Amino acid sequence: MNSIVSNNKLAIANLFELLQDPQKAQAALAQQVGNHFAWHGPKPFKSCSSTEEWCSTFWLPFVDAFEGVSRETHMLFGGISQGKADNSLDGQSWVGATGYYEGVFAKSWLGFEPSHQVIKLRWGEFFRFEDGKIVEMYTLFDIIDFLQQINKNPLPPSHGTDFVYPSPTGINGVLLDESSASETAESMRLIREFLFEGLNNFDEENLTSMGVADFFHDNVNWYGPGGIGACLSLKEFQDYHQQHWLAAFPDRKVQDLDSLFAEGNFVGSSGWAGVTSQHIGNYLSAAATGNRINFNGMDFWLRRGDKFVENWVFVDMIDLFEQFGVDLLQQAREG
């Protein structure tokens, strides 16, 4: 792990500390960004090109709605991205992080009236650096998980287990010190084989055609987003998630990703339209549309030995269903 990546990780750790004070948030982020800055967030938020816009349209309304909000960081690590399908090194320096925000839902947010209950909101963020400054930032909140907590879920009951999003098991996921170069290389090798040689080889009939058992431990914990739920074994992953997902999106392909990097035993990935497919089967009550679909998502993996044992997953479900012609937020407000 080079010193540039180490410095970038420390910058994000320090930024997270400063963001705890909402009134200092814009200044804190402004100190860290370069001359050109872009923020991409979950629907219904629009992309921003300045820290002022990020603060006024996204950050301040969020922290104003959740009284006493605090950030819990489960993982924070960085690396040089190698997310091209052709295995070329894109050379971009990234830091990824995930965890919970926790606070009392005390004021209206996203058009929903406050429930005055404690909410634990899953978040994932990826930061691209140039010359020590943030030039691009991706954020996903698990909006469906939030709606489930306030009893406004617009989707059918999850096949998996709801509200499961723990820290890594038996290991500190906040990697501020340098990690083993050999472990990092092995994690990158395994994830690239899994994504581009495993998942992309689905024959559109048999789940075994992808060889997922070669990459996931039999007791893998796959922490899916709200609407899908957690799958706590390889069999649950296949039964509760994969078979339904691939029935709806059988020609799903992982494309060039915005980021794919490893550090030690951890791997992170972000992709806006990083996966594409035609929607030809029903999915979570949405009838097949035939539309070409792009998926916005994030993943974090933990490897032990030659297999992944944990996988934390974000999918922008609001954006996904918008491509089906379905407004999940409006359905939830009316429900």
Tab-separated table of C-alpha atoms in Angstrom:
chain	number	residue	atom	x	y	z
A	1	MET	CA	0.000	0.000	0.000
A	2	ASN	CA	1.637	3.248	-1.077
A	3	SER	CA	1.814	6.414	0.997
A	4	ILE	CA	-0.602	8.239	-1.310
A	5	VAL	CA	-3.399	5.769	-0.559
A	6	SER	CA	-2.541	5.843	3.151
A	7	ASN	CA	-2.791	9.633	3.178
A	8	ASN	CA	-6.104	9.476	1.339
A	9	LYS	CA	-7.524	7.074	3.927
A	10	LEU	CA	-6.472	9.363	6.753
A	11	ALA	CA	-8.089	12.298	4.947
A	12	ILE	CA	-11.421	10.447	4.809
A	13	ALA	CA	-11.177	9.354	8.447
A	14	ASN	CA	-10.576	12.979	9.435
A	15	LEU	CA	-13.407	14.164	7.181
A	16	PHE	CA	-15.815	11.763	8.866
A	17	GLU	CA	-14.876	13.234	12.248
A	18	LEU	CA	-15.474	16.790	11.033
A	19	LEU	CA	-18.815	15.907	9.446
A	20	GLN	CA	-20.150	15.049	12.900
A	21	ASP	CA	-20.704	18.815	13.281
A	22	PRO	CA	-23.348	19.709	10.644
A	23	GLN	CA	-22.446	23.398	10.723
A	24	LYS	CA	-18.866	22.630	9.713
A	25	ALA	CA	-19.732	20.059	7.057
A	26	GLN	CA	-19.416	22.234	3.959
A	27	ALA	CA	-16.148	23.792	5.092
A	28	ALA	CA	-14.774	20.370	6.032
A	29	LEU	CA	-15.550	18.893	2.629
A	30	ALA	CA	-14.447	22.038	0.767
A	31	GLN	CA	-10.983	21.712	2.295
A	32	GLN	CA	-10.687	18.197	0.900
A	33	VAL	CA	-11.945	18.634	-2.668
A	34	GLY	CA	-10.058	19.590	-5.795
A	35	ASN	CA	-10.829	22.239	-8.392
A	36	HIS	CA	-13.309	19.874	-10.017
A	37	PHE	CA	-15.745	17.961	-7.839
A	38	ALA	CA	-18.710	15.705	-8.557
A	39	TRP	CA	-21.044	13.994	-6.111
A	40	HIS	CA	-23.364	11.175	-7.164
A	41	GLY	CA	-25.996	9.990	-4.710
A	42	PRO	CA	-29.042	7.764	-4.427
A	43	LYS	CA	-32.331	8.610	-6.055
A	44	PRO	CA	-34.200	10.903	-5.573
A	45	PHE	CA	-31.137	13.140	-5.087
A	46	LYS	CA	-29.508	14.724	-8.125
A	47	SER	CA	-25.783	14.835	-8.774
A	48	CYS	CA	-23.905	17.888	-7.481
A	49	SER	CA	-20.864	19.744	-8.811
A	50	SER	CA	-20.010	21.819	-5.742
A	51	THR	CA	-19.738	21.355	-1.992
A	52	GLU	CA	-22.301	24.136	-1.520
A	53	GLU	CA	-24.865	22.245	-3.572
A	54	TRP	CA	-24.053	18.955	-1.806
A	55	CYS	CA	-24.518	20.603	1.569
A	56	SER	CA	-27.766	22.439	0.792
A	57	THR	CA	-29.575	19.729	-1.184
A	58	PHE	CA	-28.351	16.554	0.489
A	59	TRP	CA	-26.398	16.841	3.716
A	60	LEU	CA	-28.145	19.550	5.752
A	61	PRO	CA	-31.706	18.283	5.063
A	62	PHE	CA	-30.560	14.825	6.157
A	63	VAL	CA	-28.871	15.820	9.419
A	64	ASP	CA	-31.717	18.235	10.188
A	65	ALA	CA	-34.235	15.390	9.933
A	66	PHE	CA	-32.374	12.989	12.231
A	67	GLU	CA	-31.876	14.399	15.699
A	68	GLY	CA	-28.526	13.587	17.294
A	69	VAL	CA	-27.349	11.784	14.167
A	70	SER	CA	-23.982	10.043	14.458
A	71	ARG	CA	-21.890	8.019	12.041
A	72	GLU	CA	-20.669	4.498	12.752
A	73	THR	CA	-17.947	3.302	10.368
A	74	HIS	CA	-17.692	-0.464	9.864
A	75	MET	CA	-15.108	-0.427	7.092
A	76	LEU	CA	-12.704	2.088	5.603
A	77	PHE	CA	-9.935	1.090	3.211
A	78	GLY	CA	-8.362	2.196	-0.045
A	79	GLY	CA	-6.412	1.177	-3.108
A	80	ILE	CA	-5.662	1.632	-6.780
A	81	SER	CA	-8.580	0.648	-8.962
A	82	GLN	CA	-8.506	-2.171	-11.483
A	83	GLY	CA	-12.134	-2.198	-12.521
A	84	LYS	CA	-11.845	-2.529	-16.288
A	85	ALA	CA	-13.341	-5.661	-17.788
A	86	ASP	CA	-10.247	-6.095	-19.994
A	87	ASN	CA	-8.016	-6.153	-16.865
A	88	SER	CA	-6.269	-2.897	-17.692
A	89	LEU	CA	-5.151	-0.850	-14.699
A	90	ASP	CA	-7.056	2.419	-14.586
A	91	GLY	CA	-4.659	3.767	-11.959
A	92	GLN	CA	-7.252	5.755	-10.013
A	93	SER	CA	-6.836	6.090	-6.250
A	94	TRP	CA	-9.980	5.349	-4.233
A	95	VAL	CA	-11.157	5.078	-0.647
A	96	GLY	CA	-14.349	3.211	0.267
A	97	ALA	CA	-16.273	3.135	3.532
A	98	THR	CA	-19.565	1.910	4.938
A	99	GLY	CA	-21.533	1.661	8.165
A	100	TYR	CA	-24.592	3.139	9.857
A	101	TYR	CA	-25.976	6.549	10.603
A	102	GLU	CA	-28.051	6.515	13.772
A	103	GLY	CA	-30.453	9.205	14.933
A	104	VAL	CA	-34.036	9.971	15.910
A	105	PHE	CA	-36.273	10.586	12.883
A	106	ALA	CA	-37.567	13.925	14.186
A	107	LYS	CA	-38.387	15.987	11.078
A	108	SER	CA	-39.788	15.282	7.624
A	109	TRP	CA	-37.384	13.705	5.113
A	110	LEU	CA	-38.026	12.604	1.527
A	111	GLY	CA	-41.662	13.557	2.004
A	112	PHE	CA	-42.190	11.236	4.989
A	113	GLU	CA	-43.460	12.496	8.313
A	114	PRO	CA	-41.236	11.869	11.328
A	115	SER	CA	-41.823	8.707	13.338
A	116	HIS	CA	-39.743	9.901	16.318
A	117	GLN	CA	-38.017	6.535	16.516
A	118	VAL	CA	-34.322	5.719	16.398
A	119	ILE	CA	-33.305	4.906	12.815
A	120	LYS	CA	-30.167	3.037	11.761
A	121	LEU	CA	-29.521	4.013	8.151
A	122	ARG	CA	-27.039	2.022	6.087
A	123	TRP	CA	-24.587	4.130	4.112
A	124	GLY	CA	-21.807	3.404	1.637
A	125	GLU	CA	-19.382	5.945	0.159
A	126	PHE	CA	-16.549	5.890	-2.356
A	127	PHE	CA	-14.088	8.733	-2.907
A	128	ARG	CA	-11.795	9.184	-5.904
A	129	PHE	CA	-8.640	11.190	-5.303
A	130	GLU	CA	-6.312	13.143	-7.557
A	131	ASP	CA	-3.205	14.791	-6.109
A	132	GLY	CA	-4.474	14.287	-2.576
A	133	LYS	CA	-7.870	15.888	-3.203
A	134	ILE	CA	-11.342	14.390	-3.598
A	135	VAL	CA	-12.566	14.873	-7.158
A	136	GLU	CA	-15.468	12.432	-7.169
A	137	MET	CA	-17.715	11.061	-4.432
A	138	TYR	CA	-20.399	8.370	-4.584
A	139	THR	CA	-22.954	7.879	-1.813
A	140	LEU	CA	-25.703	5.299	-1.379
A	141	PHE	CA	-28.225	5.136	1.447
A	142	ASP	CA	-30.410	2.065	1.850
A	143	ILE	CA	-33.674	3.928	1.382
A	144	ILE	CA	-35.826	0.777	1.336
A	145	ASP	CA	-34.340	-0.313	4.662
A	146	PHE	CA	-35.292	3.119	6.040
A	147	LEU	CA	-38.849	2.740	4.726
A	148	GLN	CA	-39.106	-0.701	6.301
A	149	GLN	CA	-38.144	0.780	9.665
A	150	ILE	CA	-40.929	3.384	9.515
A	151	ASN	CA	-43.476	0.820	8.232
A	152	LYS	CA	-43.715	2.389	4.774
A	153	ASN	CA	-42.170	-0.455	2.766
A	154	PRO	CA	-43.451	-0.352	-0.847
A	155	LEU	CA	-42.020	-3.789	-1.712
A	156	PRO	CA	-43.165	-7.348	-0.913
A	157	PRO	CA	-41.649	-9.070	2.144
A	158	SER	CA	-37.964	-9.824	1.663
A	159	HIS	CA	-36.894	-13.380	0.863
A	160	GLY	CA	-33.848	-12.880	3.083
A	161	THR	CA	-33.562	-11.566	6.636
A	162	ASP	CA	-34.201	-7.854	7.154
A	163	PHE	CA	-32.063	-5.409	9.149
A	164	VAL	CA	-28.820	-7.406	9.106
A	165	TYR	CA	-25.784	-5.236	8.334
A	166	PRO	CA	-22.972	-5.923	10.836
A	167	SER	CA	-19.327	-4.988	11.033
A	168	PRO	CA	-16.831	-7.519	9.618
A	169	THR	CA	-16.652	-10.651	11.746
A	170	GLY	CA	-13.524	-11.034	13.858
A	171	ILE	CA	-11.483	-8.333	12.129
A	172	ASN	CA	-11.190	-4.551	12.184
A	173	GLY	CA	-12.504	-3.187	8.895
A	174	VAL	CA	-11.078	0.315	9.388
A	175	LEU	CA	-7.633	-0.059	7.815
A	176	LEU	CA	-5.597	3.046	8.545
A	177	ASP	CA	-2.255	1.208	8.629
A	178	GLU	CA	-0.627	-0.338	5.572
A	179	SER	CA	-1.774	-3.825	4.567
A	180	SER	CA	0.038	-6.816	3.117
A	181	ALA	CA	0.786	-6.386	-0.592
A	182	SER	CA	0.520	-10.142	-1.204
A	183	GLU	CA	-2.881	-10.371	0.507
A	184	THR	CA	-4.059	-7.353	-1.467
A	185	ALA	CA	-2.974	-8.963	-4.742
A	186	GLU	CA	-4.744	-12.218	-3.871
A	187	SER	CA	-7.964	-10.378	-3.026
A	188	MET	CA	-7.831	-8.534	-6.348
A	189	ARG	CA	-7.164	-11.739	-8.278
A	190	LEU	CA	-10.110	-13.513	-6.664
A	191	ILE	CA	-12.600	-10.687	-7.097
A	192	ARG	CA	-11.744	-10.168	-10.746
A	193	GLU	CA	-12.189	-13.867	-11.462
A	194	PHE	CA	-15.498	-13.847	-9.577
A	195	LEU	CA	-16.959	-10.819	-11.358
A	196	PHE	CA	-15.637	-11.082	-14.887
A	197	GLU	CA	-15.085	-14.832	-15.299
A	198	GLY	CA	-17.676	-16.205	-12.876
A	199	LEU	CA	-20.790	-14.021	-12.818
A	200	ASN	CA	-20.397	-13.021	-16.458
A	201	ASN	CA	-20.419	-16.673	-17.549
A	202	PHE	CA	-24.010	-17.414	-16.534
A	203	ASP	CA	-25.543	-19.639	-19.219
A	204	GLU	CA	-29.033	-18.235	-18.445
A	205	GLU	CA	-30.174	-21.639	-17.189
A	206	ASN	CA	-28.084	-23.113	-14.374
A	207	LEU	CA	-26.763	-21.172	-11.380
A	208	THR	CA	-23.829	-23.583	-11.203
A	209	SER	CA	-22.558	-22.285	-14.567
A	210	MET	CA	-21.091	-19.281	-12.738
A	211	GLY	CA	-19.076	-21.396	-10.311
A	212	VAL	CA	-20.038	-19.207	-7.359
A	213	ALA	CA	-19.085	-22.020	-4.959
A	214	ASP	CA	-15.483	-21.517	-6.096
A	215	PHE	CA	-15.570	-17.961	-4.750
A	216	PHE	CA	-18.093	-17.919	-1.874
A	217	HIS	CA	-17.704	-20.003	1.282
A	218	ASP	CA	-20.556	-22.434	2.010
A	219	ASN	CA	-21.391	-20.308	5.060
A	220	VAL	CA	-20.978	-16.960	3.338
A	221	ASN	CA	-22.917	-14.071	4.858
A	222	TRP	CA	-24.361	-11.946	2.057
A	223	TYR	CA	-25.862	-8.752	3.457
A	224	GLY	CA	-28.302	-7.646	0.790
A	225	PRO	CA	-30.158	-4.336	0.615
A	226	GLY	CA	-33.646	-3.617	1.870
A	227	GLY	CA	-36.141	-5.461	-0.314
A	228	ILE	CA	-33.852	-8.480	-0.704
A	229	GLY	CA	-32.484	-9.051	2.786
A	230	ALA	CA	-29.512	-10.939	4.144
A	231	CYS	CA	-28.641	-14.463	3.025
A	232	LEU	CA	-26.661	-16.354	5.656
A	233	SER	CA	-25.271	-19.234	3.600
A	234	LEU	CA	-24.419	-19.975	-0.014
A	235	LYS	CA	-27.659	-21.942	-0.337
A	236	GLU	CA	-29.698	-19.009	1.001
A	237	PHE	CA	-27.854	-16.679	-1.378
A	238	GLN	CA	-28.834	-18.866	-4.315
A	239	ASP	CA	-32.391	-19.575	-3.137
A	240	TYR	CA	-33.337	-16.159	-1.765
A	241	HIS	CA	-31.478	-13.865	-4.140
A	242	GLN	CA	-29.740	-15.302	-7.185
A	243	GLN	CA	-32.566	-17.377	-8.625
A	244	HIS	CA	-35.024	-14.474	-8.416
A	245	TRP	CA	-32.508	-11.909	-9.693
A	246	LEU	CA	-31.414	-13.996	-12.668
A	247	ALA	CA	-34.962	-15.010	-13.579
A	248	ALA	CA	-35.639	-11.301	-14.046
A	249	PHE	CA	-32.214	-10.348	-15.452
A	250	PRO	CA	-30.728	-13.467	-17.082
A	251	ASP	CA	-28.298	-11.673	-19.402
A	252	ARG	CA	-26.851	-9.603	-16.546
A	253	LYS	CA	-23.279	-8.498	-17.263
A	254	VAL	CA	-20.701	-6.783	-15.093
A	255	GLN	CA	-19.190	-3.971	-17.157
A	256	ASP	CA	-16.313	-1.570	-16.538
A	257	LEU	CA	-16.706	-0.416	-12.944
A	258	ASP	CA	-16.112	3.066	-11.587
A	259	SER	CA	-13.907	1.483	-8.950
A	260	LEU	CA	-12.643	-1.959	-7.984
A	261	PHE	CA	-9.807	-2.070	-5.484
A	262	ALA	CA	-8.449	-4.264	-2.718
A	263	GLU	CA	-6.591	-3.750	0.514
A	264	GLY	CA	-5.451	-6.776	2.458
A	265	ASN	CA	-8.426	-9.131	2.781
A	266	PHE	CA	-10.979	-6.475	1.827
A	267	VAL	CA	-12.339	-5.499	-1.588
A	268	GLY	CA	-14.545	-2.561	-2.546
A	269	SER	CA	-16.417	-1.742	-5.724
A	270	SER	CA	-18.724	1.003	-6.956
A	271	GLY	CA	-20.472	1.274	-10.287
A	272	TRP	CA	-23.091	3.628	-11.649
A	273	ALA	CA	-24.372	1.488	-14.523
A	274	GLY	CA	-21.637	-0.995	-13.588
A	275	VAL	CA	-24.043	-3.841	-14.341
A	276	THR	CA	-26.515	-3.993	-17.217
A	277	SER	CA	-29.307	-6.374	-18.215
A	278	GLN	CA	-32.622	-6.654	-20.008
A	279	HIS	CA	-35.599	-6.900	-17.646
A	280	ILE	CA	-37.429	-9.972	-18.959
A	281	GLY	CA	-38.929	-11.490	-15.803
A	282	ASN	CA	-40.977	-10.348	-12.823
A	283	TYR	CA	-38.951	-8.930	-9.945
A	284	LEU	CA	-40.241	-8.022	-6.472
A	285	SER	CA	-43.778	-7.516	-7.803
A	286	ALA	CA	-42.638	-5.523	-10.865
A	287	ALA	CA	-43.726	-7.118	-14.133
A	288	ALA	CA	-41.169	-7.584	-16.893
A	289	THR	CA	-40.769	-4.439	-18.988
A	290	GLY	CA	-38.265	-5.573	-21.612
A	291	ASN	CA	-36.296	-2.432	-20.796
A	292	ARG	CA	-32.527	-2.340	-20.814
A	293	ILE	CA	-31.627	-1.734	-17.169
A	294	ASN	CA	-28.524	-0.215	-15.606
A	295	PHE	CA	-27.802	-0.941	-11.954
A	296	ASN	CA	-26.181	1.526	-9.572
A	297	GLY	CA	-24.524	-0.301	-6.730
A	298	MET	CA	-21.699	-0.797	-4.271
A	299	ASP	CA	-20.112	-3.886	-2.767
A	300	PHE	CA	-17.701	-4.626	0.038
A	301	TRP	CA	-16.190	-8.111	0.417
A	302	LEU	CA	-14.101	-9.867	3.065
A	303	ARG	CA	-11.861	-12.749	1.957
A	304	ARG	CA	-10.512	-15.505	4.169
A	305	GLY	CA	-8.170	-17.930	2.474
A	306	ASP	CA	-9.340	-18.642	-1.046
A	307	LYS	CA	-12.994	-17.596	-0.655
A	308	PHE	CA	-15.143	-14.644	0.282
A	309	VAL	CA	-16.923	-15.082	3.605
A	310	GLU	CA	-18.860	-11.807	3.814
A	311	ASN	CA	-20.353	-9.456	1.224
A	312	TRP	CA	-22.084	-6.147	2.035
A	313	VAL	CA	-24.286	-5.006	-0.859
A	314	PHE	CA	-25.985	-1.773	-1.906
A	315	VAL	CA	-28.372	-1.475	-4.858
A	316	ASP	CA	-30.178	1.791	-5.575
A	317	MET	CA	-33.631	0.213	-5.578
A	318	ILE	CA	-35.393	3.554	-6.091
A	319	ASP	CA	-33.423	4.091	-9.299
A	320	LEU	CA	-33.906	0.461	-10.376
A	321	PHE	CA	-37.685	0.609	-10.083
A	322	GLU	CA	-37.771	4.015	-11.752
A	323	GLN	CA	-36.395	2.218	-14.825
A	324	PHE	CA	-39.390	-0.127	-14.551
A	325	GLY	CA	-41.677	2.923	-14.574
A	326	VAL	CA	-42.451	2.523	-10.856
A	327	ASP	CA	-42.083	5.334	-8.303
A	328	LEU	CA	-41.403	3.465	-5.067
A	329	LEU	CA	-41.223	6.607	-2.954
A	330	GLN	CA	-44.621	7.791	-4.134
A	331	GLN	CA	-46.092	4.342	-3.528
A	332	ALA	CA	-44.664	4.386	-0.007
A	333	ARG	CA	-46.079	7.847	0.698
A	334	GLU	CA	-49.519	6.749	-0.467
A	335	GLY	CA	-49.418	3.368	1.278
